[in-house]
């Protein structure tokens, strides 16, 4: 038992230490995804080693327990901001506030053909903006039934699992579909106006993940995040970024995105809202995100019911209160610039991101 626990904890110590490097190989960056699971496993090993130490008094269990505690501390530092114990980054909206914006993001899984289940969720929750990811022509045809309630829409069907559709109850004043880093991996950018006449920007992205079947490196994904972050630093109007980032909330690249842009994460202090994988409760992490500029307060965040996809849909309701709040992510300008140089591709030019400058 001592040898087995030693091998297990040595492996998870390696998984904990690897992401500290700037390596963008998918095997290294995938270690970011399982921080929550590693924390739980280290907790169990700690309890088991202390119990076995009490039973046998073998000194080896002391080293295993200490190593497990070290892993818990290192992993806990990354995931703590998303627990209920942490400080909320975004203030809660007052109960009596009626005006708001509801954004629903859903990675439909292109091969999933249970469209009626997603449409039922849309009918039930009535988001003002619906973003679908991995939606191809089949999904475009099936979702056409919701257009009676969504007079504004942007359609970008693709059969490569990077299709994207946007349906809006709010008036879209301007819109662009861009391929920021890689060909055939689009993003949608809009300038829209809510019912009170407030103009806002929406940026909806779905970069490719680092994986053996997609990208050997996380560099394209990281570059797209950095590009959007730079473009949205000090926005001239309220801004929202949403989508499947193929990255977890606590990773180095997502935190750098928030540090550069100054955008806020309403999940901090409220929970993980793990949206992937819908079929395996023991292997879930937050892949679907929504970030916003400082003036918003949060009314609610919900992970919705299953609808046949490998993702859960995420529903976020915000209220624009012109709030005075700022990101909890802090880092020196020099350190940020060093990370940008390490992670971003040279062609990651923020000028490619539509900012809908005031004319």
Coordinates of C-alpha atoms in Angstrom, one line a residue:
X1 CA 0.0 0.0 0.0
X2 CA 2.9 2.4 0.8
X3 CA 4.4 1.9 -2.6
X4 CA 1.0 2.3 -4.4
X5 CA 0.3 5.6 -2.6
X6 CA 3.8 6.8 -3.2
X7 CA 3.4 6.2 -7.0
X8 CA 0.0 7.9 -7.0
X9 CA 1.1 11.0 -5.2
X10 CA 4.3 11.3 -7.2
X11 CA 2.2 11.3 -10.4
X12 CA -0.1 14.0 -9.1
X13 CA 2.8 16.1 -7.8
X14 CA 4.1 16.1 -11.4
X15 CA 0.7 17.1 -12.7
X16 CA 0.7 19.9 -10.2
X17 CA 4.2 21.2 -11.0
X18 CA 4.1 20.9 -14.8
X19 CA 1.7 23.9 -15.5
X20 CA 4.1 26.2 -13.6
X21 CA 6.2 26.2 -16.8
X22 CA 5.4 28.4 -19.9
X23 CA 5.3 25.2 -22.0
X24 CA 2.2 25.3 -24.3
X25 CA 2.3 21.6 -25.2
X26 CA -1.1 20.1 -24.8
X27 CA 0.1 17.5 -22.3
X28 CA 1.3 20.4 -20.0
X29 CA -1.6 22.7 -20.5
X30 CA -4.1 19.8 -20.0
X31 CA -2.9 19.7 -16.4
X32 CA -4.7 23.0 -15.8
X33 CA -8.0 21.4 -16.4
X34 CA -7.9 18.8 -13.7
X35 CA -6.8 21.0 -10.7
X36 CA -10.1 20.4 -8.9
X37 CA -9.9 16.6 -9.4
X38 CA -6.3 16.6 -8.3
X39 CA -7.2 18.6 -5.1
X40 CA -9.9 16.0 -4.2
X41 CA -7.5 13.1 -4.9
X42 CA -4.8 14.6 -2.8
X43 CA -7.3 15.2 0.0
X44 CA -8.2 11.5 0.0
X45 CA -4.6 10.4 -0.1
X46 CA -3.9 12.6 2.9
X47 CA -6.6 11.0 4.9
X48 CA -5.6 7.5 3.8
X49 CA -1.9 8.0 4.6
X50 CA -2.7 9.4 8.1
X51 CA -5.0 6.5 8.8
X52 CA -2.3 4.0 7.6
X53 CA 0.3 5.8 9.6
X54 CA -1.8 5.4 12.7
X55 CA -2.2 1.7 11.9
X56 CA 1.4 0.8 11.0
X57 CA 3.6 3.7 12.2
X58 CA 5.6 3.5 8.9
X59 CA 7.5 6.7 8.5
X60 CA 6.9 6.6 4.7
X61 CA 3.3 7.6 5.2
X62 CA 4.4 10.9 6.9
X63 CA 6.2 11.9 3.6
X64 CA 3.1 10.9 1.6
X65 CA 0.8 13.0 3.8
X66 CA 3.1 16.0 3.6
X67 CA 3.4 15.8 -0.1
X68 CA -0.4 15.4 -0.4
X69 CA -0.8 18.6 1.7
X70 CA 1.6 20.4 -0.5
X71 CA -0.4 19.5 -3.6
X72 CA -3.6 20.6 -1.9
X73 CA -2.0 24.0 -1.1
X74 CA -0.7 24.5 -4.6
X75 CA -3.9 23.4 -6.3
X76 CA -6.1 25.3 -3.8
X77 CA -4.3 28.5 -4.6
X78 CA -5.6 28.3 -8.2
X79 CA -9.2 27.2 -7.6
X80 CA -9.9 29.1 -4.3
X81 CA -11.2 32.3 -6.1
X82 CA -14.1 30.3 -7.5
X83 CA -15.3 28.9 -4.2
X84 CA -17.9 30.4 -2.0
X85 CA -15.2 31.2 0.6
X86 CA -13.6 33.8 -1.7
X87 CA -14.4 37.4 -2.2
X88 CA -16.9 38.1 -5.0
X89 CA -15.4 40.0 -7.8
X90 CA -18.7 41.3 -9.1
X91 CA -21.4 42.8 -6.9
X92 CA -24.8 41.3 -6.8
X93 CA -27.6 43.3 -8.4
X94 CA -30.4 44.6 -6.1
X95 CA -33.4 42.3 -6.0
X96 CA -35.8 45.0 -7.2
X97 CA -33.8 45.8 -10.4
X98 CA -35.9 44.7 -13.4
X99 CA -33.9 45.8 -16.4
X100 CA -31.2 43.3 -17.2
X101 CA -29.5 41.3 -20.0
X102 CA -29.7 37.5 -20.1
X103 CA -27.0 35.7 -22.1
X104 CA -27.2 32.0 -22.8
X105 CA -24.2 30.2 -24.2
X106 CA -24.6 26.7 -25.5
X107 CA -22.0 24.4 -27.2
X108 CA -24.5 22.2 -28.9
X109 CA -22.0 19.4 -30.0
X110 CA -22.3 19.2 -33.7
X111 CA -23.2 15.5 -33.7
X112 CA -26.0 16.0 -31.2
X113 CA -29.4 16.1 -32.9
X114 CA -31.6 16.7 -29.8
X115 CA -32.5 20.2 -31.0
X116 CA -35.9 20.1 -29.3
X117 CA -34.3 19.9 -25.9
X118 CA -32.2 23.0 -26.5
X119 CA -35.1 24.9 -27.9
X120 CA -37.1 23.9 -24.9
X121 CA -34.4 25.5 -22.6
X122 CA -34.5 28.6 -24.7
X123 CA -38.3 28.9 -24.5
X124 CA -38.1 28.3 -20.7
X125 CA -35.4 30.8 -19.9
X126 CA -35.9 33.4 -22.6
X127 CA -32.4 34.8 -22.9
X128 CA -32.0 38.1 -24.7
X129 CA -28.9 36.8 -26.4
X130 CA -28.4 33.2 -27.4
X131 CA -24.9 32.0 -28.6
X132 CA -24.6 28.5 -30.0
X133 CA -21.2 26.9 -30.7
X134 CA -20.4 23.9 -32.9
X135 CA -23.7 24.7 -34.8
X136 CA -23.7 23.6 -38.4
X137 CA -26.3 24.0 -41.2
X138 CA -28.5 21.2 -39.6
X139 CA -28.6 23.2 -36.4
X140 CA -29.2 26.4 -38.2
X141 CA -32.3 24.9 -39.9
X142 CA -33.6 23.5 -36.6
X143 CA -33.1 26.7 -34.7
X144 CA -35.0 28.8 -37.3
X145 CA -38.1 28.2 -35.3
X146 CA -36.9 30.6 -32.6
X147 CA -36.5 33.5 -35.0
X148 CA -40.0 34.6 -34.3
X149 CA -38.7 35.7 -30.9
X150 CA -35.3 36.7 -32.0
X151 CA -35.6 39.2 -34.9
X152 CA -31.8 39.8 -35.0
X153 CA -29.4 37.0 -35.8
X154 CA -26.0 36.2 -37.2
X155 CA -25.4 32.8 -38.8
X156 CA -22.0 31.2 -39.4
X157 CA -22.6 27.5 -39.9
X158 CA -19.5 25.3 -40.3
X159 CA -19.1 21.5 -40.5
X160 CA -15.7 21.6 -38.6
X161 CA -17.2 22.0 -35.1
X162 CA -16.5 25.7 -35.1
X163 CA -19.8 27.0 -36.4
X164 CA -21.4 29.7 -34.5
X165 CA -24.8 31.4 -34.3
X166 CA -26.1 34.4 -32.5
X167 CA -29.8 35.2 -31.9
X168 CA -30.8 38.5 -30.2
X169 CA -33.9 40.1 -29.0
X170 CA -32.0 43.4 -28.8
X171 CA -31.3 45.5 -32.0
X172 CA -27.9 44.7 -33.5
X173 CA -26.4 48.0 -34.8
X174 CA -23.3 46.5 -36.4
X175 CA -21.7 43.1 -36.6
X176 CA -18.6 41.3 -38.0
X177 CA -17.6 37.7 -38.3
X178 CA -13.8 37.4 -38.0
X179 CA -11.2 34.7 -38.2
X180 CA -8.8 36.2 -35.7
X181 CA -6.0 33.6 -35.6
X182 CA -6.9 30.5 -37.6
X183 CA -8.7 30.0 -40.8
X184 CA -12.2 28.6 -40.4
X185 CA -12.3 29.3 -36.7
X186 CA -14.7 32.2 -36.5
X187 CA -15.7 34.7 -33.8
X188 CA -18.7 37.0 -33.8
X189 CA -18.5 40.6 -32.7
X190 CA -21.6 42.9 -32.4
X191 CA -22.6 46.4 -31.3
X192 CA -26.1 46.2 -30.0
X193 CA -28.6 48.3 -28.1
X194 CA -30.8 47.2 -25.2
X195 CA -34.4 48.3 -24.5
X196 CA -33.2 51.3 -22.6
X197 CA -31.1 52.5 -25.5
X198 CA -27.8 51.6 -24.0
X199 CA -25.2 50.5 -26.6
X200 CA -23.0 47.5 -25.7
X201 CA -20.4 45.4 -27.4
X202 CA -20.6 41.6 -27.5
X203 CA -17.6 39.4 -28.5
X204 CA -18.2 35.7 -28.8
X205 CA -15.3 33.4 -29.3
X206 CA -14.5 29.6 -29.6
X207 CA -10.7 29.1 -30.0
X208 CA -9.3 25.7 -30.8
X209 CA -8.2 23.6 -27.7
X210 CA -4.7 22.2 -27.1
X211 CA -5.2 18.5 -27.7
X212 CA -3.7 15.6 -29.8
X213 CA -6.6 15.8 -32.3
X214 CA -6.7 19.7 -32.6
X215 CA -3.6 21.6 -31.7
X216 CA -0.3 20.3 -30.3
X217 CA 0.1 23.7 -28.6
X218 CA -2.1 26.1 -26.8
X219 CA -0.5 29.0 -28.6
X220 CA -3.3 29.7 -31.0
X221 CA -5.9 29.7 -28.2
X222 CA -3.8 31.8 -25.9
X223 CA -3.0 34.3 -28.8
X224 CA -6.7 34.7 -29.5
X225 CA -7.5 35.4 -25.8
X226 CA -4.6 37.9 -25.6
X227 CA -5.7 39.6 -28.8
X228 CA -9.3 40.1 -27.6
X229 CA -8.1 41.2 -24.1
X230 CA -5.8 43.9 -25.6
X231 CA -8.6 45.2 -27.8
X232 CA -11.0 45.5 -24.9
X233 CA -8.7 47.2 -22.4
X234 CA -10.5 50.4 -21.3
X235 CA -13.6 49.9 -23.5
X236 CA -15.6 53.0 -24.5
X237 CA -18.9 51.3 -23.8
X238 CA -20.1 48.2 -21.8
X239 CA -18.6 45.1 -23.1
X240 CA -19.3 41.3 -22.8
X241 CA -17.1 38.4 -23.9
X242 CA -18.6 34.9 -23.9
X243 CA -18.2 31.5 -25.4
X244 CA -16.4 28.2 -25.1
X245 CA -12.8 29.3 -24.5
X246 CA -11.5 25.7 -24.4
X247 CA -9.7 26.8 -21.3
X248 CA -10.5 26.7 -17.6
X249 CA -11.3 29.8 -15.5
X250 CA -8.1 29.5 -13.3
X251 CA -5.5 28.8 -16.0
X252 CA -2.5 31.1 -16.6
X253 CA -3.9 32.2 -20.0
X254 CA -7.5 33.0 -18.8
X255 CA -6.1 34.9 -15.8
X256 CA -3.8 36.9 -18.1
X257 CA -6.8 37.6 -20.3
X258 CA -8.5 39.2 -17.3
X259 CA -5.4 41.1 -16.2
X260 CA -4.9 42.7 -19.6
X261 CA -8.5 43.5 -20.4
X262 CA -9.7 44.4 -16.9
X263 CA -12.9 42.5 -17.5
X264 CA -14.5 40.8 -14.5
X265 CA -15.6 37.2 -13.9
X266 CA -19.0 37.0 -12.1
X267 CA -18.3 33.4 -11.0
X268 CA -15.6 34.4 -8.6
X269 CA -16.8 33.9 -5.1
X270 CA -20.0 32.2 -6.4
X271 CA -18.9 28.8 -7.7
X272 CA -17.2 26.8 -10.5
X273 CA -20.2 26.4 -12.8
X274 CA -18.5 23.4 -14.5
X275 CA -20.0 23.1 -18.0
X276 CA -18.0 20.2 -19.4
X277 CA -18.2 17.2 -19.5
X278 CA -22.0 16.8 -19.1
X279 CA -21.8 13.0 -19.1
X280 CA -19.1 12.4 -16.5
X281 CA -19.7 14.1 -13.1
X282 CA -16.3 13.2 -11.8
X283 CA -14.5 14.9 -14.8
X284 CA -16.0 18.4 -15.0
X285 CA -14.5 21.8 -15.3
X286 CA -15.6 25.3 -16.4
X287 CA -15.0 25.6 -20.1
X288 CA -17.8 28.0 -21.0
X289 CA -17.2 31.6 -19.8
X290 CA -18.7 35.0 -19.6
X291 CA -16.7 38.1 -18.7
X292 CA -17.9 41.7 -18.6
X293 CA -16.7 45.3 -18.1
X294 CA -16.9 46.8 -14.7
X295 CA -20.2 48.6 -14.8
X296 CA -22.3 45.4 -14.6
X297 CA -23.7 43.7 -11.5
X298 CA -24.8 40.0 -11.5
X299 CA -28.4 39.0 -11.0
X300 CA -27.9 35.2 -11.5
X301 CA -25.7 32.5 -13.0
X302 CA -27.1 29.2 -13.8
X303 CA -25.9 25.9 -15.3
X304 CA -28.9 24.6 -17.2
X305 CA -30.2 21.1 -17.7
X306 CA -28.7 18.5 -20.1
X307 CA -29.8 18.8 -23.7
X308 CA -27.8 16.0 -25.4
X309 CA -24.5 17.9 -25.7
X310 CA -21.3 17.1 -23.9
X311 CA -21.6 20.7 -22.5
X312 CA -24.2 22.2 -20.2
X313 CA -25.5 25.6 -21.3
X314 CA -24.6 28.6 -19.2
X315 CA -27.2 31.3 -18.5
X316 CA -25.9 34.6 -17.0
X317 CA -28.2 37.6 -16.1
X318 CA -26.5 40.9 -15.6
X319 CA -27.7 44.4 -14.7
X320 CA -25.9 47.5 -15.9
X321 CA -25.6 49.8 -12.9
X322 CA -22.5 51.8 -13.9
X323 CA -20.9 50.1 -10.9
X324 CA -17.5 51.1 -9.5
X325 CA -15.6 47.8 -9.2
X326 CA -12.4 46.4 -10.5
X327 CA -10.7 43.0 -11.2
X328 CA -9.2 41.1 -8.4
X329 CA -6.5 39.9 -10.8
X330 CA -3.4 42.0 -10.3
X331 CA 0.1 41.8 -11.8
X332 CA 2.9 44.2 -12.7
X333 CA 2.9 45.6 -16.3
X334 CA 6.4 44.1 -16.8
X335 CA 5.3 40.6 -15.7
X336 CA 2.2 40.8 -17.9
X337 CA 4.3 41.8 -20.9
X338 CA 6.7 38.9 -20.3
X339 CA 3.8 36.4 -20.2
X340 CA 2.3 37.9 -23.4
X341 CA 5.7 37.4 -25.2
X342 CA 5.8 33.8 -24.0
X343 CA 2.2 32.9 -24.9
X344 CA 1.1 35.0 -27.9
X345 CA 1.9 34.5 -31.6
X346 CA 3.4 37.5 -33.4
X347 CA 0.3 37.8 -35.6
X348 CA -2.0 38.4 -32.6
X349 CA -2.8 41.9 -33.5
X350 CA -5.6 43.6 -31.4
X351 CA -6.5 45.7 -34.4
X352 CA -8.2 42.7 -35.9
X353 CA -10.8 42.7 -33.2
X354 CA -13.8 45.0 -34.1
X355 CA -14.2 47.7 -31.4
X356 CA -16.9 49.7 -33.1
X357 CA -15.3 53.0 -32.4
X358 CA -17.6 56.0 -32.0
X359 CA -17.8 57.9 -35.3

